[in-house]
Short mmCIF file of N, CA, C and O in Angstrom, two decimals:
data_model
loop_
_atom_site.label_atom_id
_atom_site.label_comp_id
_atom_site.label_asym_id
_atom_site.label_seq_id
_atom_site.Cartn_x
_atom_site.Cartn_y
_atom_site.Cartn_z
N MET A 1 0.84 -1.16 0.00
CA MET A 1 0.00 0.00 0.00
C MET A 1 0.89 1.23 0.00
O MET A 1 1.98 1.21 0.55
N THR A 2 0.42 2.30 -0.63
CA THR A 2 1.20 3.53 -0.72
C THR A 2 0.81 4.48 0.41
O THR A 2 -0.26 4.33 1.01
N PRO A 3 1.65 5.46 0.70
CA PRO A 3 1.31 6.43 1.75
C PRO A 3 -0.04 7.11 1.50
O PRO A 3 -0.78 7.38 2.45
N GLU A 4 -0.38 7.37 0.24
CA GLU A 4 -1.66 8.01 -0.07
C GLU A 4 -2.86 7.13 0.26
O GLU A 4 -3.96 7.64 0.46
N GLN A 5 -2.66 5.83 0.31
CA GLN A 5 -3.76 4.89 0.58
C GLN A 5 -4.00 4.68 2.07
O GLN A 5 -4.98 4.04 2.44
N VAL A 6 -3.14 5.22 2.91
CA VAL A 6 -3.30 5.03 4.36
C VAL A 6 -4.38 5.97 4.86
O VAL A 6 -4.26 7.19 4.79
N GLY A 7 -5.46 5.38 5.37
CA GLY A 7 -6.58 6.17 5.88
C GLY A 7 -6.30 6.77 7.25
O GLY A 7 -5.41 6.31 7.97
N THR A 8 -7.05 7.78 7.60
CA THR A 8 -6.86 8.45 8.89
C THR A 8 -7.21 7.54 10.06
O THR A 8 -6.77 7.79 11.17
N ASP A 9 -8.00 6.50 9.81
CA ASP A 9 -8.39 5.58 10.89
C ASP A 9 -7.48 4.35 10.98
O ASP A 9 -7.69 3.49 11.82
N ALA A 10 -6.46 4.27 10.14
CA ALA A 10 -5.54 3.11 10.17
C ALA A 10 -4.69 3.15 11.44
O ALA A 10 -4.31 4.22 11.92
N TYR A 11 -4.38 1.97 11.95
CA TYR A 11 -3.47 1.81 13.08
C TYR A 11 -2.07 1.67 12.48
O TYR A 11 -1.78 0.69 11.80
N LEU A 12 -1.22 2.68 12.69
CA LEU A 12 0.13 2.65 12.13
C LEU A 12 1.07 2.00 13.12
O LEU A 12 1.22 2.48 14.25
N LEU A 13 1.69 0.91 12.71
CA LEU A 13 2.61 0.15 13.57
C LEU A 13 4.03 0.33 13.04
O LEU A 13 4.39 -0.20 11.99
N ASP A 14 4.82 1.12 13.75
CA ASP A 14 6.20 1.42 13.34
C ASP A 14 7.13 0.42 14.02
O ASP A 14 7.23 0.38 15.24
N VAL A 15 7.82 -0.40 13.21
CA VAL A 15 8.64 -1.49 13.76
C VAL A 15 10.14 -1.17 13.71
O VAL A 15 10.97 -2.06 13.87
N ARG A 16 10.48 0.11 13.56
CA ARG A 16 11.89 0.50 13.51
C ARG A 16 12.50 0.53 14.91
O ARG A 16 11.82 0.44 15.91
N GLU A 17 13.81 0.70 14.93
CA GLU A 17 14.55 0.76 16.19
C GLU A 17 14.28 2.09 16.89
O GLU A 17 13.88 3.07 16.26
N PRO A 18 14.53 2.16 18.22
CA PRO A 18 14.24 3.38 18.97
C PRO A 18 14.87 4.66 18.42
O PRO A 18 14.22 5.71 18.40
N ASP A 19 16.11 4.59 17.93
CA ASP A 19 16.73 5.81 17.41
C ASP A 19 16.05 6.28 16.13
O ASP A 19 15.90 7.48 15.89
N GLU A 20 15.58 5.34 15.32
CA GLU A 20 14.87 5.70 14.09
C GLU A 20 13.53 6.37 14.44
O GLU A 20 13.13 7.35 13.82
N TRP A 21 12.83 5.79 15.42
CA TRP A 21 11.56 6.33 15.89
C TRP A 21 11.74 7.75 16.43
O TRP A 21 10.98 8.65 16.10
N THR A 22 12.78 7.95 17.23
CA THR A 22 13.03 9.26 17.83
C THR A 22 13.28 10.31 16.76
O THR A 22 12.82 11.45 16.89
N GLY A 23 13.98 9.94 15.70
CA GLY A 23 14.30 10.88 14.63
C GLY A 23 13.08 11.39 13.89
O GLY A 23 13.03 12.56 13.50
N GLY A 24 12.11 10.54 13.68
CA GLY A 24 10.90 10.97 12.99
C GLY A 24 9.97 9.82 12.71
O GLY A 24 10.40 8.74 12.32
N HIS A 25 8.68 10.06 12.96
CA HIS A 25 7.66 9.04 12.71
C HIS A 25 6.35 9.72 12.37
O HIS A 25 6.20 10.93 12.56
N ALA A 26 5.41 8.94 11.89
CA ALA A 26 4.10 9.47 11.57
C ALA A 26 3.37 9.83 12.87
O ALA A 26 3.46 9.09 13.85
N PRO A 27 2.66 10.97 12.88
CA PRO A 27 1.89 11.31 14.08
C PRO A 27 0.86 10.22 14.38
O PRO A 27 0.23 9.69 13.47
N GLY A 28 0.73 9.87 15.63
CA GLY A 28 -0.26 8.86 16.01
C GLY A 28 0.19 7.42 15.81
O GLY A 28 -0.55 6.50 16.13
N ALA A 29 1.39 7.23 15.28
CA ALA A 29 1.89 5.86 15.08
C ALA A 29 2.19 5.21 16.42
O ALA A 29 2.39 5.89 17.43
N HIS A 30 2.22 3.89 16.42
CA HIS A 30 2.53 3.10 17.61
C HIS A 30 3.88 2.43 17.39
O HIS A 30 4.08 1.79 16.36
N HIS A 31 4.78 2.57 18.35
CA HIS A 31 6.13 2.03 18.20
C HIS A 31 6.23 0.65 18.82
O HIS A 31 5.92 0.46 19.99
N LEU A 32 6.66 -0.31 18.02
CA LEU A 32 6.87 -1.69 18.48
C LEU A 32 8.04 -2.24 17.66
O LEU A 32 7.84 -2.72 16.55
N PRO A 33 9.27 -2.14 18.19
CA PRO A 33 10.43 -2.62 17.42
C PRO A 33 10.25 -4.06 16.93
O PRO A 33 9.71 -4.91 17.65
N MET A 34 10.71 -4.31 15.72
CA MET A 34 10.53 -5.61 15.06
C MET A 34 10.86 -6.79 15.96
O MET A 34 10.11 -7.76 16.03
N MET A 35 11.98 -6.73 16.65
CA MET A 35 12.41 -7.88 17.45
C MET A 35 11.53 -8.12 18.68
O MET A 35 11.58 -9.18 19.28
N GLU A 36 10.69 -7.14 19.04
CA GLU A 36 9.79 -7.30 20.17
C GLU A 36 8.40 -7.79 19.77
O GLU A 36 7.58 -8.10 20.63
N VAL A 37 8.13 -7.85 18.48
CA VAL A 37 6.79 -8.23 18.00
C VAL A 37 6.35 -9.58 18.54
O VAL A 37 5.23 -9.70 19.06
N PRO A 38 7.17 -10.65 18.48
CA PRO A 38 6.68 -11.94 18.97
C PRO A 38 6.22 -11.90 20.44
O PRO A 38 5.22 -12.55 20.79
N ALA A 39 6.90 -11.14 21.26
CA ALA A 39 6.54 -11.09 22.69
C ALA A 39 5.39 -10.12 22.97
O ALA A 39 4.78 -10.20 24.03
N ARG A 40 5.09 -9.25 22.01
CA ARG A 40 4.10 -8.20 22.26
C ARG A 40 2.96 -8.22 21.23
O ARG A 40 2.28 -7.22 21.03
N MET A 41 2.71 -9.38 20.62
CA MET A 41 1.69 -9.47 19.57
C MET A 41 0.31 -9.05 20.07
O MET A 41 -0.49 -8.55 19.29
N ALA A 42 0.04 -9.22 21.35
CA ALA A 42 -1.27 -8.86 21.90
C ALA A 42 -1.56 -7.36 21.74
O ALA A 42 -2.72 -6.95 21.79
N GLU A 43 -0.53 -6.55 21.53
CA GLU A 43 -0.70 -5.11 21.35
C GLU A 43 -1.15 -4.75 19.93
O GLU A 43 -1.57 -3.62 19.69
N VAL A 44 -1.08 -5.69 19.01
CA VAL A 44 -1.44 -5.43 17.62
C VAL A 44 -2.92 -5.74 17.43
O VAL A 44 -3.36 -6.86 17.67
N PRO A 45 -3.71 -4.73 17.05
CA PRO A 45 -5.14 -4.97 16.87
C PRO A 45 -5.41 -6.07 15.85
O PRO A 45 -4.71 -6.17 14.84
N SER A 46 -6.44 -6.85 16.12
CA SER A 46 -6.82 -7.91 15.17
C SER A 46 -8.02 -7.50 14.32
O SER A 46 -8.48 -8.26 13.49
N ASP A 47 -8.50 -6.28 14.53
CA ASP A 47 -9.57 -5.76 13.68
C ASP A 47 -9.18 -4.35 13.25
O ASP A 47 -8.30 -3.72 13.82
N GLY A 48 -9.82 -3.87 12.20
CA GLY A 48 -9.43 -2.59 11.64
C GLY A 48 -8.16 -2.73 10.83
O GLY A 48 -7.49 -3.75 10.88
N GLU A 49 -7.84 -1.69 10.09
CA GLU A 49 -6.65 -1.75 9.23
C GLU A 49 -5.39 -1.43 10.03
O GLU A 49 -5.31 -0.41 10.69
N VAL A 50 -4.40 -2.32 9.95
CA VAL A 50 -3.10 -2.11 10.58
C VAL A 50 -2.07 -1.98 9.46
O VAL A 50 -1.92 -2.88 8.63
N VAL A 51 -1.38 -0.83 9.44
CA VAL A 51 -0.36 -0.57 8.43
C VAL A 51 0.99 -0.61 9.13
O VAL A 51 1.25 0.15 10.06
N VAL A 52 1.86 -1.53 8.69
CA VAL A 52 3.17 -1.72 9.31
C VAL A 52 4.21 -0.93 8.52
O VAL A 52 4.25 -0.99 7.29
N ILE A 53 5.05 -0.18 9.27
CA ILE A 53 6.01 0.74 8.67
C ILE A 53 7.41 0.49 9.22
O ILE A 53 7.58 0.28 10.42
N CYS A 54 8.42 0.54 8.33
CA CYS A 54 9.83 0.58 8.75
C CYS A 54 10.49 1.69 7.94
O CYS A 54 9.81 2.61 7.50
N ARG A 55 11.78 1.63 7.72
CA ARG A 55 12.44 2.69 6.95
C ARG A 55 12.13 2.57 5.46
O ARG A 55 11.80 3.54 4.81
N ALA A 56 12.31 1.37 4.88
CA ALA A 56 12.16 1.22 3.43
C ALA A 56 11.15 0.15 3.01
O ALA A 56 10.86 0.02 1.84
N GLY A 57 10.64 -0.63 3.95
CA GLY A 57 9.63 -1.64 3.62
C GLY A 57 10.05 -3.07 3.83
O GLY A 57 9.21 -3.97 3.79
N GLY A 58 11.33 -3.33 4.05
CA GLY A 58 11.81 -4.71 4.23
C GLY A 58 11.42 -5.32 5.56
O GLY A 58 10.83 -6.40 5.61
N ARG A 59 11.76 -4.65 6.65
CA ARG A 59 11.42 -5.18 7.98
C ARG A 59 9.91 -5.25 8.18
O ARG A 59 9.39 -6.24 8.70
N SER A 60 9.21 -4.22 7.72
CA SER A 60 7.76 -4.23 7.89
C SER A 60 7.14 -5.36 7.09
O SER A 60 6.18 -6.00 7.55
N GLY A 61 7.68 -5.67 5.92
CA GLY A 61 7.19 -6.80 5.14
C GLY A 61 7.36 -8.11 5.89
O GLY A 61 6.48 -8.98 5.85
N GLN A 62 8.48 -8.27 6.58
CA GLN A 62 8.70 -9.48 7.38
C GLN A 62 7.70 -9.55 8.53
O GLN A 62 7.18 -10.63 8.84
N VAL A 63 7.43 -8.41 9.18
CA VAL A 63 6.48 -8.39 10.29
C VAL A 63 5.07 -8.71 9.79
O VAL A 63 4.34 -9.48 10.42
N VAL A 64 4.69 -8.16 8.63
CA VAL A 64 3.38 -8.46 8.06
C VAL A 64 3.26 -9.97 7.81
O VAL A 64 2.26 -10.59 8.17
N ALA A 65 4.27 -10.57 7.19
CA ALA A 65 4.24 -12.02 6.92
C ALA A 65 4.14 -12.81 8.22
O ALA A 65 3.36 -13.77 8.31
N TYR A 66 4.89 -12.41 9.23
CA TYR A 66 4.87 -13.10 10.52
C TYR A 66 3.47 -13.01 11.14
O TYR A 66 2.91 -14.03 11.58
N LEU A 67 2.91 -11.81 11.19
CA LEU A 67 1.59 -11.64 11.80
C LEU A 67 0.51 -12.40 11.02
O LEU A 67 -0.38 -13.01 11.63
N MET A 68 0.62 -12.41 9.69
CA MET A 68 -0.36 -13.16 8.90
C MET A 68 -0.27 -14.65 9.21
O MET A 68 -1.30 -15.33 9.30
N ASN A 69 0.95 -15.14 9.40
CA ASN A 69 1.12 -16.55 9.77
C ASN A 69 0.57 -16.86 11.15
O ASN A 69 0.28 -18.02 11.46
N GLN A 70 0.45 -15.83 11.99
CA GLN A 70 -0.10 -16.00 13.33
C GLN A 70 -1.61 -15.75 13.38
O GLN A 70 -2.19 -15.76 14.46
N GLY A 71 -2.22 -15.48 12.23
CA GLY A 71 -3.67 -15.35 12.17
C GLY A 71 -4.20 -13.94 11.93
O GLY A 71 -5.42 -13.77 11.83
N TRP A 72 -3.34 -12.94 11.85
CA TRP A 72 -3.82 -11.58 11.55
C TRP A 72 -4.10 -11.50 10.05
O TRP A 72 -3.26 -11.85 9.23
N ASP A 73 -5.29 -11.02 9.68
CA ASP A 73 -5.60 -10.86 8.26
C ASP A 73 -5.85 -9.39 7.91
O ASP A 73 -6.31 -9.08 6.82
N ASN A 74 -5.53 -8.51 8.84
CA ASN A 74 -5.81 -7.08 8.67
C ASN A 74 -4.55 -6.23 8.60
O ASN A 74 -4.61 -5.02 8.80
N VAL A 75 -3.41 -6.86 8.34
CA VAL A 75 -2.13 -6.13 8.32
C VAL A 75 -1.67 -5.91 6.88
O VAL A 75 -1.81 -6.78 6.03
N ARG A 76 -1.12 -4.72 6.64
CA ARG A 76 -0.62 -4.35 5.31
C ARG A 76 0.75 -3.71 5.47
O ARG A 76 1.02 -3.04 6.46
N ASN A 77 1.59 -3.86 4.48
CA ASN A 77 2.91 -3.25 4.47
C ASN A 77 2.85 -1.91 3.76
O ASN A 77 2.19 -1.77 2.73
N LEU A 78 3.55 -0.91 4.31
CA LEU A 78 3.65 0.38 3.64
C LEU A 78 4.81 0.32 2.65
O LEU A 78 5.97 0.24 3.06
N ASP A 79 4.50 0.34 1.36
CA ASP A 79 5.52 0.28 0.32
C ASP A 79 6.48 1.46 0.47
O ASP A 79 6.05 2.61 0.53
N GLY A 80 7.78 1.17 0.54
CA GLY A 80 8.78 2.23 0.63
C GLY A 80 8.98 2.79 2.02
O GLY A 80 9.84 3.64 2.22
N GLY A 81 8.20 2.33 2.98
CA GLY A 81 8.37 2.72 4.38
C GLY A 81 8.35 4.22 4.63
O GLY A 81 7.74 4.99 3.90
N MET A 82 9.03 4.62 5.70
CA MET A 82 9.07 6.03 6.08
C MET A 82 9.77 6.88 5.03
O MET A 82 9.49 8.06 4.92
N GLN A 83 10.67 6.30 4.24
CA GLN A 83 11.30 7.06 3.16
C GLN A 83 10.23 7.52 2.16
O GLN A 83 10.22 8.66 1.72
N SER A 84 9.33 6.63 1.82
CA SER A 84 8.25 6.96 0.90
C SER A 84 7.26 7.93 1.56
O SER A 84 6.79 8.88 0.93
N TRP A 85 6.95 7.68 2.84
CA TRP A 85 6.04 8.55 3.59
C TRP A 85 6.56 10.00 3.56
O TRP A 85 5.82 10.93 3.24
N ALA A 86 7.84 10.18 3.88
CA ALA A 86 8.44 11.52 3.91
C ALA A 86 8.49 12.13 2.51
O ALA A 86 8.20 13.32 2.32
N ALA A 87 8.85 11.33 1.51
CA ALA A 87 8.96 11.83 0.14
C ALA A 87 7.62 12.31 -0.40
O ALA A 87 7.58 13.22 -1.24
N ARG A 88 6.54 11.74 0.11
CA ARG A 88 5.19 12.13 -0.33
C ARG A 88 4.65 13.32 0.47
O ARG A 88 3.52 13.73 0.30
N GLY A 89 5.48 13.82 1.42
CA GLY A 89 5.07 14.99 2.18
C GLY A 89 4.07 14.72 3.28
O GLY A 89 3.43 15.65 3.77
N ARG A 90 3.94 13.46 3.69
CA ARG A 90 3.03 13.14 4.80
C ARG A 90 3.63 13.68 6.09
O ARG A 90 4.84 13.79 6.24
N ASP A 91 2.77 14.01 7.05
CA ASP A 91 3.21 14.59 8.31
C ASP A 91 4.14 13.66 9.08
O ASP A 91 3.96 12.44 9.07
N MET A 92 5.12 14.29 9.75
CA MET A 92 6.05 13.56 10.60
C MET A 92 6.32 14.39 11.85
O MET A 92 6.26 15.62 11.81
N VAL A 93 6.62 13.70 12.95
CA VAL A 93 7.02 14.35 14.20
C VAL A 93 8.27 13.65 14.72
O VAL A 93 8.53 12.50 14.40
N SER A 94 9.06 14.39 15.53
CA SER A 94 10.25 13.77 16.14
C SER A 94 10.08 13.79 17.65
O SER A 94 9.19 14.44 18.18
N GLU A 95 10.95 13.06 18.33
CA GLU A 95 10.91 12.97 19.79
C GLU A 95 12.12 13.65 20.42
O GLU A 95 12.29 13.58 21.63
N ASP A 96 12.97 14.29 19.61
CA ASP A 96 14.22 14.82 20.15
C ASP A 96 14.37 16.33 19.96
O ASP A 96 15.46 16.87 20.15
N GLY A 97 13.30 17.01 19.61
CA GLY A 97 13.37 18.45 19.44
C GLY A 97 13.96 18.91 18.12
O GLY A 97 14.00 20.10 17.83
N GLN A 98 14.45 17.99 17.32
CA GLN A 98 15.02 18.30 16.01
C GLN A 98 13.91 18.18 14.95
O GLN A 98 12.89 17.54 15.20
N PRO A 99 14.13 18.76 13.78
CA PRO A 99 13.14 18.54 12.70
C PRO A 99 13.00 17.04 12.42
O PRO A 99 13.99 16.30 12.45
N ALA A 100 11.77 16.60 12.19
CA ALA A 100 11.53 15.19 11.91
C ALA A 100 12.27 14.77 10.66
O ALA A 100 12.31 15.49 9.67
N ARG A 101 12.89 13.60 10.71
CA ARG A 101 13.65 13.07 9.59
C ARG A 101 13.63 11.55 9.64
O ARG A 101 13.34 10.97 10.67
N VAL A 102 13.96 10.92 8.52
CA VAL A 102 14.04 9.47 8.45
C VAL A 102 15.49 9.06 8.64
O VAL A 102 16.36 9.48 7.90
N LEU A 103 15.74 8.25 9.67
CA LEU A 103 17.10 7.75 9.94
C LEU A 103 17.25 6.37 9.34
O LEU A 103 16.32 5.62 9.23
#
């Protein structure tokens, strides 16, 4: 799915590392680093649209495949990740007082 296809009601699941998240993320996104997903799957909604995001789409694609194998049928990968999100001019916020950016 492309950044333009992400609806305002989608649950954005950012699976990047903490430093990447701090640098810049979509407003309202939920942070769950990829390596923590197996232990924290209960935090991922099983209804409604869940859009999984990483930097370029590789890690999020792996998380989508993993969750689908665990029974989630509502998860989608964001093509191009946060790089694509930023390039399309979608809103971003940072956690470190610096301008939001993709690390």
